[in-house]
Amino acid sequence: MDTKEKIWLSSPHMGGTEQQYVKEAFDTNWIAPLGPNVNAFEYAISEKLGDEVHVATLSSGTAAIHLGLQLLGVEQGDEVLCQSFTFSASANPIMYLGATPVFVDSEKDTWNMSPSLLRKAIENRIIEKGVPKAIIAVHLYGMPYKVEAIQRIAKEYNIPVLEDSAEALGSTYMKRACGTFGDIGVLSFNGNKIITTSGGGALVSRNKAYTDRAIFLATQARDDAPHYQHSNVGYNYRMSNVLAGIGRGQMEVLQDRVDSRRDNFKFYKNKLASLKEIEFLHEADGFYSNRWLSCILTPSFEIRERIRLALLDENIESRPLWKPLHLQPIFNEYKKFVDGTSESLFSRGLCLPSGSNLSLSDLERVTDCIKKVLL
């Protein structure tokens, strides 16, 4: 039986120099965590983001969120306001710390945290429990959230912001890099991200004390002593020198990857423009998305599913938009401030293949399949 070649949603895309840096790690026997590649990768990230940020590369974006919340003082019994329309890794570390998530719905312009609902949530929690300890805001699918509005509210109530930029490396808001706005920023280099180290992440901050502390905690919190002495609970969260070598090579092609993904979005938008059933998320003035994933909205769940299943039949991977966290079984009993926006997006939205290594024929297969369903 003939099987059509698989088109993946977002597969890794190497640039060529990754092997050189990995080989250097092998040739010099720098296999363990830390080493020249780690230092160079952190420097490359810092240079790309600008704003004199400091960087600690870690084993995952989730580890970065976990450490970031600790650095912001989150402890057992505290409440943390978290965007509901996101991947569960944004909220899971709240649970690691014994804290309580409070979920905030999205607004329609960016699909990210609604400033008005954030304010409503803060005012409610101040009355019932006290000031929340932190805000986790997410740049979903690479689209910046309404940074100015969120930062204004956070400053008004003196609540620190953990900026989840796991999907937004290469995105900017008002020409400033995503990942540099919050008290702490988080990046991910998971296998499906815009650049990858196979697994990995980074904690970013303009406050060097935060990144220094993160590195200390991520290397098992070993005290400065000639023997192994520990006064704090630590973690094995540091990135290895081998994986950082992949990251160095990936950083060299980051803008190319952003350009390719934005070209994918433009292709889909142009090819599907005549279909009244298809809607795209637009960039407002000052918003620049890396278009990590190209997403569409349909009029209904039924149409969304018809498209998804038709793509599946053609061996084309697609994915519904994130299921809001306040609907997830593990989180559905927690406080939420919602207006139905993310639930509607979830039921009607679909992520299309978006990898930077897609060919023109791949993209045409996707759009031809969608047109067959709707025409």
mmCIF file of C-alpha atoms in Angstrom:
data_model
loop_
_atom_site.group_PDB
_atom_site.id
_atom_site.type_symbol
_atom_site.label_atom_id
_atom_site.label_comp_id
_atom_site.label_asym_id
_atom_site.label_seq_id
_atom_site.Cartn_x
_atom_site.Cartn_y
_atom_site.Cartn_z
ATOM 1 C CA MET A 1 0.000 0.000 0.000
ATOM 2 C CA ASP A 2 1.358 3.401 -0.974
ATOM 3 C CA THR A 3 1.679 5.763 1.954
ATOM 4 C CA LYS A 4 2.104 9.454 1.342
ATOM 5 C CA GLU A 5 5.148 11.012 2.917
ATOM 6 C CA LYS A 6 4.473 12.331 6.416
ATOM 7 C CA ILE A 7 4.233 16.085 6.881
ATOM 8 C CA TRP A 8 5.026 16.915 10.487
ATOM 9 C CA LEU A 9 3.568 19.766 12.490
ATOM 10 C CA SER A 10 6.930 21.205 13.583
ATOM 11 C CA SER A 11 10.032 19.078 13.200
ATOM 12 C CA PRO A 12 13.641 19.940 14.130
ATOM 13 C CA HIS A 13 15.694 21.724 11.473
ATOM 14 C CA MET A 14 19.462 21.691 11.839
ATOM 15 C CA GLY A 15 21.585 24.440 10.313
ATOM 16 C CA GLY A 16 24.868 22.618 9.680
ATOM 17 C CA THR A 17 27.322 23.911 12.271
ATOM 18 C CA GLU A 18 25.729 22.064 15.183
ATOM 19 C CA GLN A 19 27.880 18.995 14.517
ATOM 20 C CA GLN A 20 31.036 21.103 14.654
ATOM 21 C CA TYR A 21 30.250 22.367 18.151
ATOM 22 C CA VAL A 22 29.145 18.937 19.350
ATOM 23 C CA LYS A 23 32.356 17.445 17.934
ATOM 24 C CA GLU A 24 34.350 20.023 19.859
ATOM 25 C CA ALA A 25 32.627 18.843 23.028
ATOM 26 C CA PHE A 26 33.618 15.247 22.259
ATOM 27 C CA ASP A 27 37.142 16.126 21.145
ATOM 28 C CA THR A 28 37.833 18.064 24.345
ATOM 29 C CA ASN A 29 35.886 15.608 26.537
ATOM 30 C CA TRP A 30 33.532 18.370 27.715
ATOM 31 C CA ILE A 31 30.561 16.000 27.919
ATOM 32 C CA ALA A 32 29.291 16.814 31.384
ATOM 33 C CA PRO A 33 27.161 19.859 32.231
ATOM 34 C CA LEU A 34 28.927 23.189 31.888
ATOM 35 C CA GLY A 35 31.722 23.962 29.479
ATOM 36 C CA PRO A 36 32.584 26.279 26.578
ATOM 37 C CA ASN A 37 29.431 25.524 24.599
ATOM 38 C CA VAL A 38 27.213 26.401 27.555
ATOM 39 C CA ASN A 39 28.979 29.722 28.026
ATOM 40 C CA ALA A 40 28.870 30.534 24.307
ATOM 41 C CA PHE A 41 25.204 29.526 23.968
ATOM 42 C CA GLU A 42 24.223 31.744 26.898
ATOM 43 C CA TYR A 43 26.191 34.613 25.388
ATOM 44 C CA ALA A 44 24.509 34.133 21.990
ATOM 45 C CA ILE A 45 21.044 34.190 23.579
ATOM 46 C CA SER A 46 21.897 37.299 25.585
ATOM 47 C CA GLU A 47 23.201 39.074 22.498
ATOM 48 C CA LYS A 48 20.094 38.165 20.506
ATOM 49 C CA LEU A 49 17.650 39.319 23.166
ATOM 50 C CA GLY A 50 19.533 42.512 24.027
ATOM 51 C CA ASP A 51 18.544 44.713 26.972
ATOM 52 C CA GLU A 52 21.660 43.487 28.806
ATOM 53 C CA VAL A 53 19.840 40.357 29.957
ATOM 54 C CA HIS A 54 21.577 37.509 31.742
ATOM 55 C CA VAL A 55 20.922 33.898 30.769
ATOM 56 C CA ALA A 56 21.032 30.536 32.539
ATOM 57 C CA THR A 57 20.593 27.566 30.197
ATOM 58 C CA LEU A 58 18.716 24.663 31.762
ATOM 59 C CA SER A 59 17.421 21.196 31.016
ATOM 60 C CA SER A 60 13.962 22.430 29.958
ATOM 61 C CA GLY A 61 11.641 25.401 29.822
ATOM 62 C CA THR A 62 9.624 23.743 32.572
ATOM 63 C CA ALA A 63 12.694 23.730 34.817
ATOM 64 C CA ALA A 64 13.095 27.441 34.072
ATOM 65 C CA ILE A 65 9.510 28.148 35.148
ATOM 66 C CA HIS A 66 10.000 26.074 38.303
ATOM 67 C CA LEU A 67 13.153 27.951 39.295
ATOM 68 C CA GLY A 68 11.675 31.268 38.176
ATOM 69 C CA LEU A 69 8.707 30.912 40.497
ATOM 70 C CA GLN A 70 11.019 30.070 43.383
ATOM 71 C CA LEU A 71 13.145 33.118 42.648
ATOM 72 C CA LEU A 72 9.992 35.249 42.753
ATOM 73 C CA GLY A 73 9.255 33.898 46.221
ATOM 74 C CA VAL A 74 6.401 31.524 45.447
ATOM 75 C CA GLU A 75 5.846 29.090 48.291
ATOM 76 C CA GLN A 76 3.296 26.572 49.490
ATOM 77 C CA GLY A 77 -0.115 28.169 49.915
ATOM 78 C CA ASP A 78 0.575 31.129 47.625
ATOM 79 C CA GLU A 79 -1.602 31.896 44.608
ATOM 80 C CA VAL A 80 -0.181 32.403 41.134
ATOM 81 C CA LEU A 81 -2.193 33.948 38.310
ATOM 82 C CA CYS A 82 -1.678 31.952 35.139
ATOM 83 C CA GLN A 83 -2.871 32.263 31.576
ATOM 84 C CA SER A 84 -5.352 29.453 30.975
ATOM 85 C CA PHE A 85 -4.912 29.167 27.209
ATOM 86 C CA THR A 86 -1.484 27.517 27.137
ATOM 87 C CA PHE A 87 0.357 24.208 27.485
ATOM 88 C CA SER A 88 0.232 22.557 30.915
ATOM 89 C CA ALA A 89 3.970 23.150 31.461
ATOM 90 C CA SER A 90 3.150 26.805 32.143
ATOM 91 C CA ALA A 91 1.190 25.821 35.246
ATOM 92 C CA ASN A 92 2.632 22.504 36.427
ATOM 93 C CA PRO A 93 5.536 24.144 38.324
ATOM 94 C CA ILE A 94 3.003 26.072 40.415
ATOM 95 C CA MET A 95 1.882 22.681 41.677
ATOM 96 C CA TYR A 96 5.467 21.513 42.272
ATOM 97 C CA LEU A 97 5.798 24.288 44.847
ATOM 98 C CA GLY A 98 2.525 23.518 46.614
ATOM 99 C CA ALA A 99 1.098 26.829 45.405
ATOM 100 C CA THR A 100 -2.331 27.318 43.845
ATOM 101 C CA PRO A 101 -3.003 28.350 40.242
ATOM 102 C CA VAL A 102 -5.671 30.916 39.439
ATOM 103 C CA PHE A 103 -6.535 30.865 35.752
ATOM 104 C CA VAL A 104 -7.153 33.917 33.584
ATOM 105 C CA ASP A 105 -8.797 33.748 30.163
ATOM 106 C CA SER A 106 -7.553 35.230 26.909
ATOM 107 C CA GLU A 107 -8.608 38.160 24.787
ATOM 108 C CA LYS A 108 -9.367 37.873 21.074
ATOM 109 C CA ASP A 109 -6.716 40.205 19.655
ATOM 110 C CA THR A 110 -3.684 38.062 20.546
ATOM 111 C CA TRP A 111 -5.259 34.940 22.139
ATOM 112 C CA ASN A 112 -3.201 35.777 25.228
ATOM 113 C CA MET A 113 -4.013 36.858 28.780
ATOM 114 C CA SER A 114 -6.863 39.361 28.955
ATOM 115 C CA PRO A 115 -5.785 42.509 30.821
ATOM 116 C CA SER A 116 -9.348 43.226 31.957
ATOM 117 C CA LEU A 117 -9.820 39.712 33.347
ATOM 118 C CA LEU A 118 -6.379 39.866 34.959
ATOM 119 C CA ARG A 119 -7.406 42.991 36.846
ATOM 120 C CA LYS A 120 -10.693 41.365 37.843
ATOM 121 C CA ALA A 121 -8.833 38.292 39.113
ATOM 122 C CA ILE A 122 -6.366 40.350 41.149
ATOM 123 C CA GLU A 123 -9.081 42.429 42.770
ATOM 124 C CA ASN A 124 -11.067 39.307 43.642
ATOM 125 C CA ARG A 125 -8.093 37.461 45.115
ATOM 126 C CA ILE A 126 -7.012 40.473 47.179
ATOM 127 C CA ILE A 127 -10.424 40.447 48.823
ATOM 128 C CA GLU A 128 -10.624 36.675 49.336
ATOM 129 C CA LYS A 129 -7.016 35.594 49.885
ATOM 130 C CA GLY A 130 -4.513 38.410 49.512
ATOM 131 C CA VAL A 131 -2.257 39.682 46.746
ATOM 132 C CA PRO A 132 -1.213 36.886 44.358
ATOM 133 C CA LYS A 133 2.507 36.093 44.420
ATOM 134 C CA ALA A 134 3.168 36.140 40.671
ATOM 135 C CA ILE A 135 1.678 36.372 37.179
ATOM 136 C CA ILE A 136 2.536 33.871 34.432
ATOM 137 C CA ALA A 137 1.785 35.450 31.048
ATOM 138 C CA VAL A 138 2.429 33.553 27.812
ATOM 139 C CA HIS A 139 3.314 34.662 24.285
ATOM 140 C CA LEU A 140 1.187 31.935 22.690
ATOM 141 C CA TYR A 141 2.261 30.449 19.351
ATOM 142 C CA GLY A 142 4.836 33.254 19.134
ATOM 143 C CA MET A 143 2.303 36.107 19.266
ATOM 144 C CA PRO A 144 3.298 38.668 21.918
ATOM 145 C CA TYR A 145 0.777 39.300 24.652
ATOM 146 C CA LYS A 146 -0.342 42.864 25.366
ATOM 147 C CA VAL A 147 2.863 43.647 27.199
ATOM 148 C CA GLU A 148 2.195 47.271 28.067
ATOM 149 C CA ALA A 149 -1.235 46.564 29.540
ATOM 150 C CA ILE A 150 -0.107 43.507 31.518
ATOM 151 C CA GLN A 151 3.001 45.256 32.858
ATOM 152 C CA ARG A 152 0.961 48.294 33.900
ATOM 153 C CA ILE A 153 -1.432 46.170 35.936
ATOM 154 C CA ALA A 154 1.392 44.115 37.460
ATOM 155 C CA LYS A 155 3.218 47.271 38.508
ATOM 156 C CA GLU A 156 0.048 48.806 39.930
ATOM 157 C CA TYR A 157 -0.417 45.854 42.288
ATOM 158 C CA ASN A 158 3.308 45.181 42.736
ATOM 159 C CA ILE A 159 3.077 41.609 41.412
ATOM 160 C CA PRO A 160 6.104 40.210 39.545
ATOM 161 C CA VAL A 161 5.654 38.770 36.045
ATOM 162 C CA LEU A 162 7.121 35.503 34.852
ATOM 163 C CA GLU A 163 7.134 35.871 31.068
ATOM 164 C CA ASP A 164 6.650 32.503 29.383
ATOM 165 C CA SER A 165 8.390 32.971 26.034
ATOM 166 C CA ALA A 166 8.803 29.248 25.374
ATOM 167 C CA GLU A 167 7.139 29.673 21.969
ATOM 168 C CA ALA A 168 8.319 33.204 21.236
ATOM 169 C CA LEU A 169 12.082 33.299 20.667
ATOM 170 C CA GLY A 170 12.516 35.720 17.757
ATOM 171 C CA SER A 171 9.233 37.535 18.408
ATOM 172 C CA THR A 172 9.197 41.203 19.391
ATOM 173 C CA TYR A 173 6.850 43.754 20.915
ATOM 174 C CA MET A 174 7.500 47.363 19.918
ATOM 175 C CA LYS A 175 10.849 46.176 18.480
ATOM 176 C CA ARG A 176 11.956 44.724 21.815
ATOM 177 C CA ALA A 177 12.575 40.993 22.165
ATOM 178 C CA CYS A 178 10.024 38.790 23.866
ATOM 179 C CA GLY A 179 11.594 37.286 26.958
ATOM 180 C CA THR A 180 12.932 40.619 28.208
ATOM 181 C CA PHE A 181 9.773 42.218 29.623
ATOM 182 C CA GLY A 182 9.019 40.225 32.747
ATOM 183 C CA ASP A 183 10.968 40.095 35.978
ATOM 184 C CA ILE A 184 11.994 36.680 34.685
ATOM 185 C CA GLY A 185 11.673 35.291 31.158
ATOM 186 C CA VAL A 186 11.580 31.666 30.088
ATOM 187 C CA LEU A 187 12.665 30.077 26.785
ATOM 188 C CA SER A 188 12.263 26.525 25.502
ATOM 189 C CA PHE A 189 14.442 24.567 23.098
ATOM 190 C CA ASN A 190 12.244 21.478 22.968
ATOM 191 C CA GLY A 191 12.326 19.409 19.788
ATOM 192 C CA ASN A 192 9.365 21.178 18.181
ATOM 193 C CA LYS A 193 10.383 24.753 18.981
ATOM 194 C CA ILE A 194 11.660 27.344 16.521
ATOM 195 C CA ILE A 195 15.213 26.280 17.371
ATOM 196 C CA THR A 196 16.023 23.195 19.397
ATOM 197 C CA THR A 197 18.682 21.507 21.497
ATOM 198 C CA SER A 198 16.491 18.354 21.476
ATOM 199 C CA GLY A 199 15.535 19.244 25.025
ATOM 200 C CA GLY A 200 16.421 22.333 26.982
ATOM 201 C CA GLY A 201 15.412 25.773 28.101
ATOM 202 C CA ALA A 202 16.690 28.994 29.589
ATOM 203 C CA LEU A 203 15.905 31.421 32.376
ATOM 204 C CA VAL A 204 16.423 35.059 31.392
ATOM 205 C CA SER A 205 16.512 38.206 33.502
ATOM 206 C CA ARG A 206 18.000 41.694 33.605
ATOM 207 C CA ASN A 207 18.601 40.955 37.288
ATOM 208 C CA LYS A 208 21.871 39.010 37.462
ATOM 209 C CA ALA A 209 21.082 37.936 41.006
ATOM 210 C CA TYR A 210 18.214 35.880 39.596
ATOM 211 C CA THR A 211 20.289 34.052 36.992
ATOM 212 C CA ASP A 212 23.153 33.499 39.433
ATOM 213 C CA ARG A 213 20.732 31.990 41.944
ATOM 214 C CA ALA A 214 19.098 29.888 39.222
ATOM 215 C CA ILE A 215 22.481 28.446 38.227
ATOM 216 C CA PHE A 216 23.260 27.700 41.886
ATOM 217 C CA LEU A 217 19.955 25.878 42.422
ATOM 218 C CA ALA A 218 20.191 24.098 39.058
ATOM 219 C CA THR A 219 23.563 22.574 39.965
ATOM 220 C CA GLN A 220 22.306 20.855 43.137
ATOM 221 C CA ALA A 221 22.740 23.994 45.292
ATOM 222 C CA ARG A 222 26.293 23.098 46.232
ATOM 223 C CA ASP A 223 27.767 25.528 48.743
ATOM 224 C CA ASP A 224 31.181 27.109 48.200
ATOM 225 C CA ALA A 225 33.272 24.545 50.040
ATOM 226 C CA PRO A 226 36.054 22.063 49.189
ATOM 227 C CA HIS A 227 33.670 19.205 49.980
ATOM 228 C CA TYR A 228 30.054 18.627 49.010
ATOM 229 C CA GLN A 229 27.985 20.778 51.345
ATOM 230 C CA HIS A 230 24.362 21.772 50.833
ATOM 231 C CA SER A 231 22.277 24.327 52.715
ATOM 232 C CA ASN A 232 19.462 24.453 50.158
ATOM 233 C CA VAL A 233 17.406 21.967 48.183
ATOM 234 C CA GLY A 234 18.918 21.824 44.715
ATOM 235 C CA TYR A 235 18.072 20.398 41.308
ATOM 236 C CA ASN A 236 19.860 18.712 38.440
ATOM 237 C CA TYR A 237 18.580 21.257 35.931
ATOM 238 C CA ARG A 238 21.691 22.512 34.128
ATOM 239 C CA MET A 239 22.091 22.070 30.350
ATOM 240 C CA SER A 240 24.876 19.802 29.150
ATOM 241 C CA ASN A 241 27.802 21.067 27.099
ATOM 242 C CA VAL A 242 26.834 18.671 24.294
ATOM 243 C CA LEU A 243 23.283 19.994 23.921
ATOM 244 C CA ALA A 244 24.513 23.559 24.233
ATOM 245 C CA GLY A 245 26.678 22.864 21.195
ATOM 246 C CA ILE A 246 23.508 22.142 19.218
ATOM 247 C CA GLY A 247 22.091 25.382 20.561
ATOM 248 C CA ARG A 248 25.100 27.404 19.387
ATOM 249 C CA GLY A 249 24.589 26.183 15.850
ATOM 250 C CA GLN A 250 20.855 26.778 16.030
ATOM 251 C CA MET A 251 21.287 30.373 17.183
ATOM 252 C CA GLU A 252 23.279 31.074 14.018
ATOM 253 C CA VAL A 253 20.186 30.324 11.897
ATOM 254 C CA LEU A 254 17.476 31.680 14.215
ATOM 255 C CA GLN A 255 16.416 34.583 11.994
ATOM 256 C CA ASP A 256 16.314 32.258 8.977
ATOM 257 C CA ARG A 257 13.969 29.988 10.918
ATOM 258 C CA VAL A 258 11.756 32.908 11.909
ATOM 259 C CA ASP A 259 11.646 34.107 8.297
ATOM 260 C CA SER A 260 10.717 30.629 7.058
ATOM 261 C CA ARG A 261 7.892 30.244 9.554
ATOM 262 C CA ARG A 262 6.545 33.671 8.778
ATOM 263 C CA ASP A 263 6.672 32.745 5.081
ATOM 264 C CA ASN A 264 4.645 29.616 5.865
ATOM 265 C CA PHE A 265 1.993 31.795 7.491
ATOM 266 C CA LYS A 266 1.920 34.145 4.499
ATOM 267 C CA PHE A 267 1.547 31.178 2.142
ATOM 268 C CA TYR A 268 -1.407 29.763 4.073
ATOM 269 C CA LYS A 269 -3.044 33.158 4.353
ATOM 270 C CA ASN A 270 -2.713 33.862 0.628
ATOM 271 C CA LYS A 271 -3.793 30.410 -0.519
ATOM 272 C CA LEU A 272 -6.783 30.199 1.809
ATOM 273 C CA ALA A 273 -7.876 33.838 1.596
ATOM 274 C CA SER A 274 -10.883 33.010 -0.585
ATOM 275 C CA LEU A 275 -12.350 30.587 1.975
ATOM 276 C CA LYS A 276 -14.862 32.352 4.199
ATOM 277 C CA GLU A 277 -14.584 29.528 6.751
ATOM 278 C CA ILE A 278 -10.929 30.249 7.500
ATOM 279 C CA GLU A 279 -9.729 33.038 9.805
ATOM 280 C CA PHE A 280 -6.175 33.926 10.815
ATOM 281 C CA LEU A 281 -4.692 35.711 13.838
ATOM 282 C CA HIS A 282 -3.384 39.088 12.683
ATOM 283 C CA GLU A 283 -0.499 41.140 14.045
ATOM 284 C CA ALA A 284 -1.402 44.532 15.463
ATOM 285 C CA ASP A 285 0.947 47.481 15.036
ATOM 286 C CA GLY A 286 4.112 46.896 17.039
ATOM 287 C CA PHE A 287 3.518 43.138 17.367
ATOM 288 C CA TYR A 288 5.933 40.828 15.526
ATOM 289 C CA SER A 289 5.303 37.100 15.827
ATOM 290 C CA ASN A 290 7.815 34.420 14.935
ATOM 291 C CA ARG A 291 4.732 32.442 13.772
ATOM 292 C CA TRP A 292 6.079 29.368 15.533
ATOM 293 C CA LEU A 293 2.851 27.663 14.525
ATOM 294 C CA SER A 294 0.465 28.862 11.819
ATOM 295 C CA CYS A 295 -3.047 28.582 13.217
ATOM 296 C CA ILE A 296 -6.500 28.917 11.706
ATOM 297 C CA LEU A 297 -9.954 29.443 13.153
ATOM 298 C CA THR A 298 -13.057 27.832 11.670
ATOM 299 C CA PRO A 299 -16.735 28.615 12.304
ATOM 300 C CA SER A 300 -17.361 25.466 14.362
ATOM 301 C CA PHE A 301 -15.922 22.379 16.007
ATOM 302 C CA GLU A 302 -17.463 20.233 13.274
ATOM 303 C CA ILE A 303 -15.652 22.075 10.468
ATOM 304 C CA ARG A 304 -12.424 22.074 12.461
ATOM 305 C CA GLU A 305 -12.670 18.306 12.826
ATOM 306 C CA ARG A 306 -13.484 17.749 9.172
ATOM 307 C CA ILE A 307 -10.283 19.565 8.233
ATOM 308 C CA ARG A 308 -8.164 17.819 10.869
ATOM 309 C CA LEU A 309 -9.371 14.353 9.887
ATOM 310 C CA ALA A 310 -8.944 15.062 6.178
ATOM 311 C CA LEU A 311 -5.346 16.127 6.840
ATOM 312 C CA LEU A 312 -4.801 13.000 8.924
ATOM 313 C CA ASP A 313 -6.031 10.850 6.052
ATOM 314 C CA GLU A 314 -3.362 12.500 3.891
ATOM 315 C CA ASN A 315 -0.648 11.716 6.491
ATOM 316 C CA ILE A 316 -0.440 15.398 7.441
ATOM 317 C CA GLU A 317 -0.055 16.206 11.124
ATOM 318 C CA SER A 318 -2.150 19.019 12.580
ATOM 319 C CA ARG A 319 -3.272 19.780 16.124
ATOM 320 C CA PRO A 320 -6.205 21.516 17.801
ATOM 321 C CA LEU A 321 -5.296 24.692 19.665
ATOM 322 C CA TRP A 322 -4.363 24.217 23.315
ATOM 323 C CA LYS A 323 -7.163 22.992 25.539
ATOM 324 C CA PRO A 324 -7.536 25.683 28.225
ATOM 325 C CA LEU A 325 -6.045 24.671 31.544
ATOM 326 C CA HIS A 326 -9.220 25.493 33.444
ATOM 327 C CA LEU A 327 -10.883 22.672 31.464
ATOM 328 C CA GLN A 328 -8.142 20.137 32.195
ATOM 329 C CA PRO A 329 -9.059 17.402 34.719
ATOM 330 C CA ILE A 330 -6.048 18.189 36.912
ATOM 331 C CA PHE A 331 -6.900 21.903 37.119
ATOM 332 C CA ASN A 332 -10.681 22.174 36.728
ATOM 333 C CA GLU A 333 -11.423 22.751 40.413
ATOM 334 C CA TYR A 334 -9.220 25.825 40.749
ATOM 335 C CA LYS A 335 -10.347 29.434 40.615
ATOM 336 C CA LYS A 336 -10.817 30.813 37.127
ATOM 337 C CA PHE A 337 -11.744 34.145 35.584
ATOM 338 C CA VAL A 338 -13.050 33.340 32.126
ATOM 339 C CA ASP A 339 -15.439 34.671 29.516
ATOM 340 C CA GLY A 340 -15.495 31.797 27.016
ATOM 341 C CA THR A 341 -12.784 33.143 24.708
ATOM 342 C CA SER A 342 -10.262 30.332 25.067
ATOM 343 C CA GLU A 343 -12.968 27.661 25.051
ATOM 344 C CA SER A 344 -14.186 28.983 21.708
ATOM 345 C CA LEU A 345 -10.649 29.144 20.331
ATOM 346 C CA PHE A 346 -9.989 25.571 21.416
ATOM 347 C CA SER A 347 -13.134 24.209 19.805
ATOM 348 C CA ARG A 348 -12.657 26.042 16.492
ATOM 349 C CA GLY A 349 -8.893 26.350 16.066
ATOM 350 C CA LEU A 350 -6.291 24.201 14.345
ATOM 351 C CA CYS A 351 -2.481 24.363 14.120
ATOM 352 C CA LEU A 352 -1.195 23.633 10.612
ATOM 353 C CA PRO A 353 2.228 22.208 9.696
ATOM 354 C CA SER A 354 4.674 25.038 10.337
ATOM 355 C CA GLY A 355 8.221 23.693 10.275
ATOM 356 C CA SER A 356 10.946 25.806 8.734
ATOM 357 C CA ASN A 357 11.987 22.799 6.638
ATOM 358 C CA LEU A 358 8.650 22.432 4.812
ATOM 359 C CA SER A 359 8.864 22.459 1.027
ATOM 360 C CA LEU A 360 6.549 24.326 -1.313
ATOM 361 C CA SER A 361 4.980 21.014 -2.304
ATOM 362 C CA ASP A 362 4.372 20.225 1.395
ATOM 363 C CA LEU A 363 2.561 23.515 1.875
ATOM 364 C CA GLU A 364 0.534 22.970 -1.283
ATOM 365 C CA ARG A 365 -0.506 19.509 -0.082
ATOM 366 C CA VAL A 366 -1.847 21.093 3.093
ATOM 367 C CA THR A 367 -3.791 23.868 1.382
ATOM 368 C CA ASP A 368 -5.099 21.582 -1.370
ATOM 369 C CA CYS A 369 -6.462 19.240 1.265
ATOM 370 C CA ILE A 370 -8.204 22.054 3.153
ATOM 371 C CA LYS A 371 -9.715 23.390 -0.069
ATOM 372 C CA LYS A 372 -11.129 19.955 -0.922
ATOM 373 C CA VAL A 373 -12.923 19.919 2.411
ATOM 374 C CA LEU A 374 -14.400 23.396 2.115
ATOM 375 C CA LEU A 375 -15.032 23.919 -1.609
#
